[in-house]
PDB file of C-alpha atoms in Angstrom:
ATOM      1  CA  MET A  19     -15.719 -11.351  -6.132  1.00  0.00           C
ATOM      2  CA  VAL A  20     -17.063 -10.775  -2.335  1.00  0.00           C
ATOM      3  CA  PRO A  21     -18.840  -7.506  -2.084  1.00  0.00           C
ATOM      4  CA  LEU A  22     -17.947  -5.152   0.945  1.00  0.00           C
ATOM      5  CA  SER A  23     -20.707  -3.502   2.881  1.00  0.00           C
ATOM      6  CA  SER A  24     -20.659  -1.167   4.778  1.00  0.00           C
ATOM      7  CA  GLN A  25     -21.682  -3.531   7.558  1.00  0.00           C
ATOM      8  CA  GLN A  26     -19.175  -5.304   7.213  1.00  0.00           C
ATOM      9  CA  ARG A  27     -16.232  -4.327  10.055  1.00  0.00           C
ATOM     10  CA  VAL A  28     -12.716  -5.430  10.493  1.00  0.00           C
ATOM     11  CA  PRO A  29     -11.169  -5.012  13.884  1.00  0.00           C
ATOM     12  CA  ALA A  30      -8.278  -2.590  14.776  1.00  0.00           C
ATOM     13  CA  PRO A  31      -4.721  -4.042  13.876  1.00  0.00           C
ATOM     14  CA  ARG A  32      -2.282  -4.356  16.257  1.00  0.00           C
ATOM     15  CA  ARG A  33      -0.370  -1.549  18.110  1.00  0.00           C
ATOM     16  CA  CYS A  34       3.188  -1.667  16.676  1.00  0.00           C
ATOM     17  CA  LYS A  35       6.424   0.851  17.762  1.00  0.00           C
ATOM     18  CA  GLY A  36       6.969   3.685  15.248  1.00  0.00           C
ATOM     19  CA  ASP A  37       3.317   3.114  13.496  1.00  0.00           C
ATOM     20  CA  PRO A  38       0.042   3.968  15.636  1.00  0.00           C
ATOM     21  CA  ALA A  39      -1.171   1.179  14.163  1.00  0.00           C
ATOM     22  CA  LEU A  40       0.082  -1.617  11.491  1.00  0.00           C
ATOM     23  CA  TRP A  41      -2.093  -4.748   9.732  1.00  0.00           C
ATOM     24  CA  GLU A  42       0.903  -6.625   8.569  1.00  0.00           C
ATOM     25  CA  ASP A  43       0.528 -10.141   8.911  1.00  0.00           C
ATOM     26  CA  GLN A  44      -3.150  -9.458  10.454  1.00  0.00           C
ATOM     27  CA  ALA A  45      -4.618  -8.330   6.877  1.00  0.00           C
ATOM     28  CA  ASN A  46      -4.523 -11.898   6.209  1.00  0.00           C
ATOM     29  CA  ALA A  47      -6.447 -12.906   9.129  1.00  0.00           C
ATOM     30  CA  HIS A  48      -8.660 -10.003   9.126  1.00  0.00           C
ATOM     31  CA  ILE A  49      -9.539  -7.875   5.859  1.00  0.00           C
ATOM     32  CA  ALA A  50      -8.631 -10.805   3.323  1.00  0.00           C
ATOM     33  CA  PRO A  51     -11.441 -13.104   4.293  1.00  0.00           C
ATOM     34  CA  LEU A  52     -14.051 -10.014   4.278  1.00  0.00           C
ATOM     35  CA  LEU A  53     -12.955  -9.920   0.292  1.00  0.00           C
ATOM     36  CA  GLY A  54     -12.446 -13.326  -0.671  1.00  0.00           C
ATOM     37  CA  LEU A  55      -8.866 -13.054  -0.594  1.00  0.00           C
ATOM     38  CA  PRO A  56      -6.502 -16.457  -0.572  1.00  0.00           C
ATOM     39  CA  GLU A  57      -3.659 -15.649   2.030  1.00  0.00           C
ATOM     40  CA  LEU A  58      -0.910 -12.673   0.228  1.00  0.00           C
ATOM     41  CA  PRO A  59       2.593 -11.873   0.970  1.00  0.00           C
ATOM     42  CA  VAL A  60       3.045  -9.572   3.563  1.00  0.00           C
ATOM     43  CA  VAL A  61       5.413  -6.850   3.888  1.00  0.00           C
ATOM     44  CA  VAL A  62       7.218  -6.738   7.654  1.00  0.00           C
ATOM     45  CA  PHE A  63       7.593  -2.591   8.288  1.00  0.00           C
ATOM     46  CA  SER A  64       8.056  -2.953  11.761  1.00  0.00           C
ATOM     47  CA  GLY A  65      11.895  -3.568  12.730  1.00  0.00           C
ATOM     48  CA  TYR A  66      13.149  -2.595   9.148  1.00  0.00           C
ATOM     49  CA  VAL A  67      16.387  -1.656   8.541  1.00  0.00           C
ATOM     50  CA  PRO A  68      17.680   0.647   6.055  1.00  0.00           C
ATOM     51  CA  GLN A  69      19.546  -1.189   3.478  1.00  0.00           C
ATOM     52  CA  PRO A  70      22.581   1.191   1.323  1.00  0.00           C
ATOM     53  CA  GLY A  71      20.465   1.634  -2.178  1.00  0.00           C
ATOM     54  CA  ASP A  72      16.858   2.548  -0.170  1.00  0.00           C
ATOM     55  CA  PRO A  73      14.862   5.362  -2.368  1.00  0.00           C
ATOM     56  CA  LYS A  74      15.938   9.217  -0.383  1.00  0.00           C
ATOM     57  CA  VAL A  75      12.808  10.654   1.484  1.00  0.00           C
ATOM     58  CA  PRO A  76      12.877  14.134   2.060  1.00  0.00           C
ATOM     59  CA  LEU A  77      13.246  14.702   6.128  1.00  0.00           C
ATOM     60  CA  MET A  78       9.602  16.108   5.876  1.00  0.00           C
ATOM     61  CA  GLU A  79       8.448  12.757   4.805  1.00  0.00           C
ATOM     62  CA  LEU A  80      10.690  10.483   6.795  1.00  0.00           C
ATOM     63  CA  PHE A  81       7.722   9.361   9.054  1.00  0.00           C
ATOM     64  CA  SER A  82       5.127   9.063   6.767  1.00  0.00           C
ATOM     65  CA  ALA A  83       7.448   8.140   4.104  1.00  0.00           C
ATOM     66  CA  HIS A  84       8.832   4.952   6.278  1.00  0.00           C
ATOM     67  CA  LYS A  85       7.253   2.312   4.470  1.00  0.00           C
ATOM     68  CA  TRP A  86       8.383   3.033   0.751  1.00  0.00           C
ATOM     69  CA  ALA A  87      11.694   1.341   0.938  1.00  0.00           C
ATOM     70  CA  PRO A  88      10.277  -1.901   2.528  1.00  0.00           C
ATOM     71  CA  ILE A  89       7.227  -1.751   0.061  1.00  0.00           C
ATOM     72  CA  LEU A  90       9.928  -0.937  -3.186  1.00  0.00           C
ATOM     73  CA  ARG A  91      12.000  -4.201  -1.306  1.00  0.00           C
ATOM     74  CA  HIS A  92       9.737  -6.490  -1.148  1.00  0.00           C
ATOM     75  CA  ALA A  93       8.214  -6.196  -4.847  1.00  0.00           C
ATOM     76  CA  GLN A  94      11.922  -6.412  -5.954  1.00  0.00           C
ATOM     77  CA  GLY A  95      10.647  -4.619  -9.959  1.00  0.00           C
ATOM     78  CA  ARG A  96       7.163  -6.514  -9.735  1.00  0.00           C
ATOM     79  CA  PRO A  97       3.729  -4.663 -10.090  1.00  0.00           C
ATOM     80  CA  PHE A  98       2.371  -3.732  -7.164  1.00  0.00           C
ATOM     81  CA  ALA A  99      -1.152  -1.657  -5.229  1.00  0.00           C
ATOM     82  CA  TRP A 100      -0.390  -0.340  -1.898  1.00  0.00           C
ATOM     83  CA  ILE A 101      -3.511   1.212  -0.342  1.00  0.00           C
ATOM     84  CA  ASP A 102      -3.037   2.455   2.968  1.00  0.00           C
ATOM     85  CA  ASP A 103      -4.378   5.671   5.121  1.00  0.00           C
ATOM     86  CA  CYS A 104      -1.166   6.848   5.239  1.00  0.00           C
ATOM     87  CA  ILE A 105       1.003   7.374   1.712  1.00  0.00           C
ATOM     88  CA  PRO A 106       2.478  10.378   0.929  1.00  0.00           C
ATOM     89  CA  PRO A 107       0.773  12.826  -2.047  1.00  0.00           C
ATOM     90  CA  ARG A 108       4.099  13.448  -3.735  1.00  0.00           C
ATOM     91  CA  LEU A 109       4.107   9.625  -3.972  1.00  0.00           C
ATOM     92  CA  VAL A 110       1.362   9.269  -5.402  1.00  0.00           C
ATOM     93  CA  ARG A 111       1.577  11.819  -7.563  1.00  0.00           C
ATOM     94  CA  ARG A 112       4.727  10.080  -8.812  1.00  0.00           C
ATOM     95  CA  SER A 113       3.493   6.873  -9.386  1.00  0.00           C
ATOM     96  CA  VAL A 114       0.489   7.928 -11.591  1.00  0.00           C
ATOM     97  CA  LEU A 115       2.064   7.528 -14.430  1.00  0.00           C
ATOM     98  CA  ARG A 116       3.717   4.234 -13.748  1.00  0.00           C
ATOM     99  CA  ALA A 117       1.286   0.818 -14.625  1.00  0.00           C
ATOM    100  CA  ASP A 118       3.533  -1.545 -12.271  1.00  0.00           C
ATOM    101  CA  ARG A 119       2.584   0.293  -9.050  1.00  0.00           C
ATOM    102  CA  LEU A 120      -1.226   1.771  -7.469  1.00  0.00           C
ATOM    103  CA  LEU A 121      -1.158   4.157  -4.399  1.00  0.00           C
ATOM    104  CA  LEU A 122      -4.147   4.585  -3.105  1.00  0.00           C
ATOM    105  CA  PRO A 123      -4.748   6.258  -0.663  1.00  0.00           C
ATOM    106  CA  VAL A 124      -7.699   5.771   1.525  1.00  0.00           C
ATOM    107  CA  ASP A 125      -9.360   8.400   4.475  1.00  0.00           C
ATOM    108  CA  PRO A 126      -8.410   7.028   7.199  1.00  0.00           C
ATOM    109  CA  ALA A 127     -12.010   7.529   9.221  1.00  0.00           C
ATOM    110  CA  GLN A 128     -13.867   6.005   5.956  1.00  0.00           C
ATOM    111  CA  GLY A 129     -11.496   3.340   5.851  1.00  0.00           C
ATOM    112  CA  LEU A 130     -11.209   0.880   2.872  1.00  0.00           C
ATOM    113  CA  GLN A 131     -14.578   1.130   0.478  1.00  0.00           C
ATOM    114  CA  ARG A 132     -16.057  -0.586  -2.040  1.00  0.00           C
ATOM    115  CA  GLU A 133     -14.652   1.800  -4.777  1.00  0.00           C
ATOM    116  CA  HIS A 134     -10.818   1.303  -3.434  1.00  0.00           C
ATOM    117  CA  VAL A 135     -11.519  -2.638  -4.322  1.00  0.00           C
ATOM    118  CA  ASP A 136     -13.296  -1.952  -7.671  1.00  0.00           C
ATOM    119  CA  ARG A 137     -10.287   0.448  -8.856  1.00  0.00           C
ATOM    120  CA  LEU A 138      -7.753  -2.131  -8.224  1.00  0.00           C
ATOM    121  CA  LEU A 139      -9.692  -5.135 -10.315  1.00  0.00           C
ATOM    122  CA  ARG A 140     -10.750  -2.273 -12.967  1.00  0.00           C
ATOM    123  CA  ARG A 141      -6.970  -1.527 -13.795  1.00  0.00           C
ATOM    124  CA  PRO A 142      -4.446  -3.692 -11.485  1.00  0.00           C
ATOM    125  CA  PRO A 143      -0.888  -3.258 -11.949  1.00  0.00           C
ATOM    126  CA  SER A 144       1.302  -4.165 -14.722  1.00  0.00           C
ATOM    127  CA  ARG A 145       4.115  -4.404 -16.312  1.00  0.00           C
ATOM    128  CA  ALA A 146       1.959  -3.740 -19.740  1.00  0.00           C
ATOM    129  CA  TRP A 147       4.142   0.099 -20.405  1.00  0.00           C
ATOM    130  CA  PRO A 148       6.456   0.919 -18.357  1.00  0.00           C
ATOM    131  CA  ASN A 149       7.040   4.574 -18.596  1.00  0.00           C
ATOM    132  CA  PRO A 150      11.279   5.687 -18.137  1.00  0.00           C
ATOM    133  CA  TRP A 151      10.193   8.762 -17.386  1.00  0.00           C
ATOM    134  CA  ALA A 152       8.023   7.883 -13.876  1.00  0.00           C
ATOM    135  CA  CYS A 153      10.182   7.651 -10.921  1.00  0.00           C
TER     136      CYS A 153
END
């Protein structure tokens, strides 16, 4: 495990149309080496076209939840973690009882902290106990 110290700085992500900042494939170049991670799969949000069967998102959350459908499609039922500074609180609340997903909101003023990495390592998402009542 590689410690994430407060002295380590990560360059700003590229700017994309529709989102003020998306890391997408840049996370593998800038964040993964700081955490000692191998290259990981990337969910592409820019240019995503809604598809039949995408989860319904309330009108007031369309902008903040625009990443949800691409993430669920990419996961294809596999366990996943979503660490971001723009996760709708409703999605975080609905995912708390799910062992197969972990949604970790990050304060944009603080950025990714050691506690986020520790939380993910302590109890990563798994298929351990699917909860039929959680959405």
